Amino acid sequence: MLRTKSREQSDVPILFVSCKNQEMDKVLGLSIGGDDYISKPFSPAELVARVKAHLRRQNMSHSGAPDAPAPQNILTAGDLEIDLSAHTVTVGGKPVHLTAKEFELLVLLSRYPNRVFTSRQIFDNLWDSYGIDEDVRTVMVHISNLRKKIEPNPEKPRYIHTVRGVGYKLVSG
């Protein structure tokens, strides 16, 4: 069920934007985990205001104060450092510029060091599903690009290892 799965993974506000405006549709959207439901037609200004209101509430509930800085969340593996709050990556103290998808991929692997993820698991976590061949190629390309950016020698990876016939893992030590 959406409510259980989405709330176990995150407490990010969920807003339903729909052309359905029947009471039952709204009740269903809210009952499965939505925090708000807005139906068409609506003005862009109203949507922005609702999103900002939910984010304000979320920030207040986490910090206790409206404008308090978010806690710094840093993941490390050797001299690889990922600052989740600042959305930055450094290797040996040098900044590494990643695409949004590369950053998401690195964060996924870093949250579970030494755990092997299949290409399918990675794809399902970061992309919408299409076909298994496309999934594998997409993941392989992103892993390769990520290695080129963070590995001292991408041919002999230090951080992201391939487990032949299974998938990929980030080595923590």
mmCIF file of C-alpha atoms in Angstrom:
data_model
loop_
_atom_site.group_PDB
_atom_site.id
_atom_site.type_symbol
_atom_site.label_atom_id
_atom_site.label_comp_id
_atom_site.label_asym_id
_atom_site.label_seq_id
_atom_site.Cartn_x
_atom_site.Cartn_y
_atom_site.Cartn_z
ATOM 1 C CA MET A 1 0.000 0.000 0.000
ATOM 2 C CA LEU A 2 1.267 3.498 -0.831
ATOM 3 C CA ARG A 3 0.806 4.880 2.655
ATOM 4 C CA THR A 4 2.906 2.235 4.358
ATOM 5 C CA LYS A 5 5.690 2.106 1.777
ATOM 6 C CA SER A 6 6.001 5.850 1.210
ATOM 7 C CA ARG A 7 5.984 6.745 4.898
ATOM 8 C CA GLU A 8 8.541 4.055 5.782
ATOM 9 C CA GLN A 9 10.964 5.550 3.278
ATOM 10 C CA SER A 10 10.339 9.264 3.743
ATOM 11 C CA ASP A 11 8.247 11.891 5.442
ATOM 12 C CA VAL A 12 8.325 14.216 2.436
ATOM 13 C CA PRO A 13 4.896 15.791 1.914
ATOM 14 C CA ILE A 14 2.770 14.040 -0.715
ATOM 15 C CA LEU A 15 0.423 16.235 -2.747
ATOM 16 C CA PHE A 16 -1.996 14.716 -5.213
ATOM 17 C CA VAL A 17 -2.621 16.835 -8.313
ATOM 18 C CA SER A 18 -5.494 15.357 -10.273
ATOM 19 C CA CYS A 19 -8.266 16.076 -12.734
ATOM 20 C CA LYS A 20 -10.551 13.946 -10.554
ATOM 21 C CA ASN A 21 -12.510 16.120 -8.168
ATOM 22 C CA GLN A 22 -15.099 13.781 -6.662
ATOM 23 C CA GLU A 23 -15.152 13.556 -2.873
ATOM 24 C CA MET A 24 -14.336 9.816 -3.004
ATOM 25 C CA ASP A 25 -11.209 10.470 -5.112
ATOM 26 C CA LYS A 26 -9.985 13.048 -2.602
ATOM 27 C CA VAL A 27 -10.763 10.795 0.368
ATOM 28 C CA LEU A 28 -8.915 7.896 -1.278
ATOM 29 C CA GLY A 29 -5.854 10.047 -2.072
ATOM 30 C CA LEU A 30 -5.662 11.333 1.488
ATOM 31 C CA SER A 31 -6.349 7.924 3.049
ATOM 32 C CA ILE A 32 -3.481 6.215 1.196
ATOM 33 C CA GLY A 33 -0.931 8.709 2.477
ATOM 34 C CA GLY A 34 -1.447 12.005 0.712
ATOM 35 C CA ASP A 35 -1.031 15.183 2.737
ATOM 36 C CA ASP A 36 -3.042 17.316 0.328
ATOM 37 C CA TYR A 37 -5.187 16.923 -2.771
ATOM 38 C CA ILE A 38 -5.685 19.609 -5.386
ATOM 39 C CA SER A 39 -7.854 19.090 -8.433
ATOM 40 C CA LYS A 40 -7.885 20.853 -11.774
ATOM 41 C CA PRO A 41 -8.467 23.604 -12.577
ATOM 42 C CA PHE A 42 -6.162 25.364 -10.142
ATOM 43 C CA SER A 43 -3.833 28.306 -10.424
ATOM 44 C CA PRO A 44 -0.069 27.783 -10.413
ATOM 45 C CA ALA A 45 0.136 30.291 -7.555
ATOM 46 C CA GLU A 46 -2.193 28.134 -5.421
ATOM 47 C CA LEU A 47 -0.125 25.012 -6.111
ATOM 48 C CA VAL A 48 3.112 26.811 -5.190
ATOM 49 C CA ALA A 49 1.521 28.189 -2.015
ATOM 50 C CA ARG A 50 0.342 24.711 -0.962
ATOM 51 C CA VAL A 51 3.757 23.162 -1.608
ATOM 52 C CA LYS A 52 5.496 25.915 0.375
ATOM 53 C CA ALA A 53 3.035 25.507 3.253
ATOM 54 C CA HIS A 54 3.692 21.766 3.458
ATOM 55 C CA LEU A 55 7.456 22.264 3.302
ATOM 56 C CA ARG A 56 7.267 24.932 6.012
ATOM 57 C CA ARG A 57 5.316 22.545 8.248
ATOM 58 C CA GLN A 58 7.765 19.750 7.562
ATOM 59 C CA ASN A 59 10.775 21.953 8.369
ATOM 60 C CA MET A 60 9.138 23.128 11.597
ATOM 61 C CA SER A 61 8.387 19.586 12.706
ATOM 62 C CA HIS A 62 11.991 18.494 12.119
ATOM 63 C CA SER A 63 13.803 21.453 13.582
ATOM 64 C CA GLY A 64 11.403 22.947 16.078
ATOM 65 C CA ALA A 65 12.090 26.398 14.620
ATOM 66 C CA PRO A 66 10.948 27.721 11.249
ATOM 67 C CA ASP A 67 14.334 28.807 9.909
ATOM 68 C CA ALA A 68 16.738 26.546 11.799
ATOM 69 C CA PRO A 69 19.343 24.942 9.538
ATOM 70 C CA ALA A 70 18.757 21.306 8.638
ATOM 71 C CA PRO A 71 21.036 18.824 10.377
ATOM 72 C CA GLN A 72 24.086 17.925 8.326
ATOM 73 C CA ASN A 73 23.869 14.414 6.948
ATOM 74 C CA ILE A 74 27.196 13.121 5.727
ATOM 75 C CA LEU A 75 27.945 9.678 4.322
ATOM 76 C CA THR A 76 31.559 8.566 3.977
ATOM 77 C CA ALA A 77 33.520 5.719 2.445
ATOM 78 C CA GLY A 78 37.252 6.192 2.831
ATOM 79 C CA ASP A 79 38.023 9.674 1.524
ATOM 80 C CA LEU A 80 34.720 9.815 -0.382
ATOM 81 C CA GLU A 81 32.301 12.175 1.363
ATOM 82 C CA ILE A 82 28.667 12.844 0.466
ATOM 83 C CA ASP A 83 26.944 15.784 2.116
ATOM 84 C CA LEU A 84 23.225 15.122 1.739
ATOM 85 C CA SER A 85 22.198 18.541 3.042
ATOM 86 C CA ALA A 86 24.443 20.478 0.671
ATOM 87 C CA HIS A 87 24.043 17.926 -2.155
ATOM 88 C CA THR A 88 27.810 17.793 -2.656
ATOM 89 C CA VAL A 89 30.426 15.082 -3.107
ATOM 90 C CA THR A 90 34.141 15.297 -2.438
ATOM 91 C CA VAL A 91 36.914 12.765 -2.957
ATOM 92 C CA GLY A 92 40.085 13.474 -1.034
ATOM 93 C CA GLY A 93 38.710 16.913 -0.209
ATOM 94 C CA LYS A 94 38.248 17.813 -3.892
ATOM 95 C CA PRO A 95 34.727 18.557 -5.131
ATOM 96 C CA VAL A 96 33.223 16.173 -7.662
ATOM 97 C CA HIS A 97 30.416 17.393 -9.901
ATOM 98 C CA LEU A 98 27.715 14.767 -10.409
ATOM 99 C CA THR A 99 24.435 14.775 -12.275
ATOM 100 C CA ALA A 100 21.301 14.431 -10.157
ATOM 101 C CA LYS A 101 20.958 10.741 -11.120
ATOM 102 C CA GLU A 102 24.627 10.013 -10.396
ATOM 103 C CA PHE A 103 24.210 11.646 -6.984
ATOM 104 C CA GLU A 104 21.078 9.561 -6.264
ATOM 105 C CA LEU A 105 22.903 6.397 -7.343
ATOM 106 C CA LEU A 106 25.898 7.152 -5.136
ATOM 107 C CA VAL A 107 23.642 7.945 -2.168
ATOM 108 C CA LEU A 108 21.714 4.684 -2.631
ATOM 109 C CA LEU A 109 24.909 2.625 -2.629
ATOM 110 C CA SER A 110 26.425 4.657 0.238
ATOM 111 C CA ARG A 111 23.433 4.236 2.530
ATOM 112 C CA TYR A 112 24.006 0.467 2.413
ATOM 113 C CA PRO A 113 27.769 -0.052 2.263
ATOM 114 C CA ASN A 114 28.925 -3.513 1.188
ATOM 115 C CA ARG A 115 25.363 -4.506 0.239
ATOM 116 C CA VAL A 116 25.084 -5.826 -3.307
ATOM 117 C CA PHE A 117 22.307 -4.327 -5.432
ATOM 118 C CA THR A 118 21.219 -5.946 -8.672
ATOM 119 C CA SER A 119 20.893 -3.680 -11.695
ATOM 120 C CA ARG A 120 17.143 -4.199 -11.489
ATOM 121 C CA GLN A 121 17.030 -3.105 -7.818
ATOM 122 C CA ILE A 122 19.028 0.011 -8.640
ATOM 123 C CA PHE A 123 16.829 0.796 -11.626
ATOM 124 C CA ASP A 124 13.608 0.272 -9.650
ATOM 125 C CA ASN A 125 14.869 2.606 -6.914
ATOM 126 C CA LEU A 126 15.953 5.410 -9.222
ATOM 127 C CA TRP A 127 13.922 5.185 -12.449
ATOM 128 C CA ASP A 128 10.531 4.183 -13.764
ATOM 129 C CA SER A 129 10.453 0.605 -15.083
ATOM 130 C CA TYR A 130 10.376 -0.080 -18.810
ATOM 131 C CA GLY A 131 12.222 -3.204 -20.028
ATOM 132 C CA ILE A 132 14.909 -5.310 -18.334
ATOM 133 C CA ASP A 133 17.461 -4.824 -21.166
ATOM 134 C CA GLU A 134 17.048 -1.064 -20.974
ATOM 135 C CA ASP A 135 17.268 -1.199 -17.165
ATOM 136 C CA VAL A 136 20.598 -3.024 -17.202
ATOM 137 C CA ARG A 137 22.146 -0.735 -19.826
ATOM 138 C CA THR A 138 20.941 2.410 -18.055
ATOM 139 C CA VAL A 139 22.444 1.292 -14.743
ATOM 140 C CA MET A 140 25.692 0.151 -16.389
ATOM 141 C CA VAL A 141 26.142 3.523 -18.115
ATOM 142 C CA HIS A 142 25.498 5.464 -14.909
ATOM 143 C CA ILE A 143 27.841 3.241 -12.887
ATOM 144 C CA SER A 144 30.538 3.744 -15.538
ATOM 145 C CA ASN A 145 30.069 7.528 -15.565
ATOM 146 C CA LEU A 146 30.081 7.658 -11.769
ATOM 147 C CA ARG A 147 33.284 5.615 -11.591
ATOM 148 C CA LYS A 148 34.994 7.979 -14.041
ATOM 149 C CA LYS A 149 34.201 10.863 -11.707
ATOM 150 C CA ILE A 150 34.949 9.382 -8.260
ATOM 151 C CA GLU A 151 37.464 6.600 -8.806
ATOM 152 C CA PRO A 152 41.221 7.298 -8.893
ATOM 153 C CA ASN A 153 41.419 4.504 -11.500
ATOM 154 C CA PRO A 154 38.029 3.545 -12.961
ATOM 155 C CA GLU A 155 39.554 0.355 -14.417
ATOM 156 C CA LYS A 156 40.377 -0.822 -10.861
ATOM 157 C CA PRO A 157 37.531 0.638 -8.766
ATOM 158 C CA ARG A 158 38.191 1.446 -5.158
ATOM 159 C CA TYR A 159 34.639 2.414 -4.167
ATOM 160 C CA ILE A 160 32.058 0.880 -6.501
ATOM 161 C CA HIS A 161 32.724 -2.788 -7.110
ATOM 162 C CA THR A 162 31.042 -5.122 -9.563
ATOM 163 C CA VAL A 163 29.948 -8.456 -8.139
ATOM 164 C CA ARG A 164 29.961 -10.586 -11.287
ATOM 165 C CA GLY A 165 26.609 -12.056 -12.175
ATOM 166 C CA VAL A 166 24.909 -10.196 -9.309
ATOM 167 C CA GLY A 167 25.293 -6.414 -9.334
ATOM 168 C CA TYR A 168 27.135 -3.551 -7.650
ATOM 169 C CA LYS A 169 28.161 -2.478 -4.172
ATOM 170 C CA LEU A 170 29.945 0.413 -2.548
ATOM 171 C CA VAL A 171 32.889 -0.775 -0.472
ATOM 172 C CA SER A 172 33.076 1.146 2.781
ATOM 173 C CA GLY A 173 36.667 0.562 3.744
#
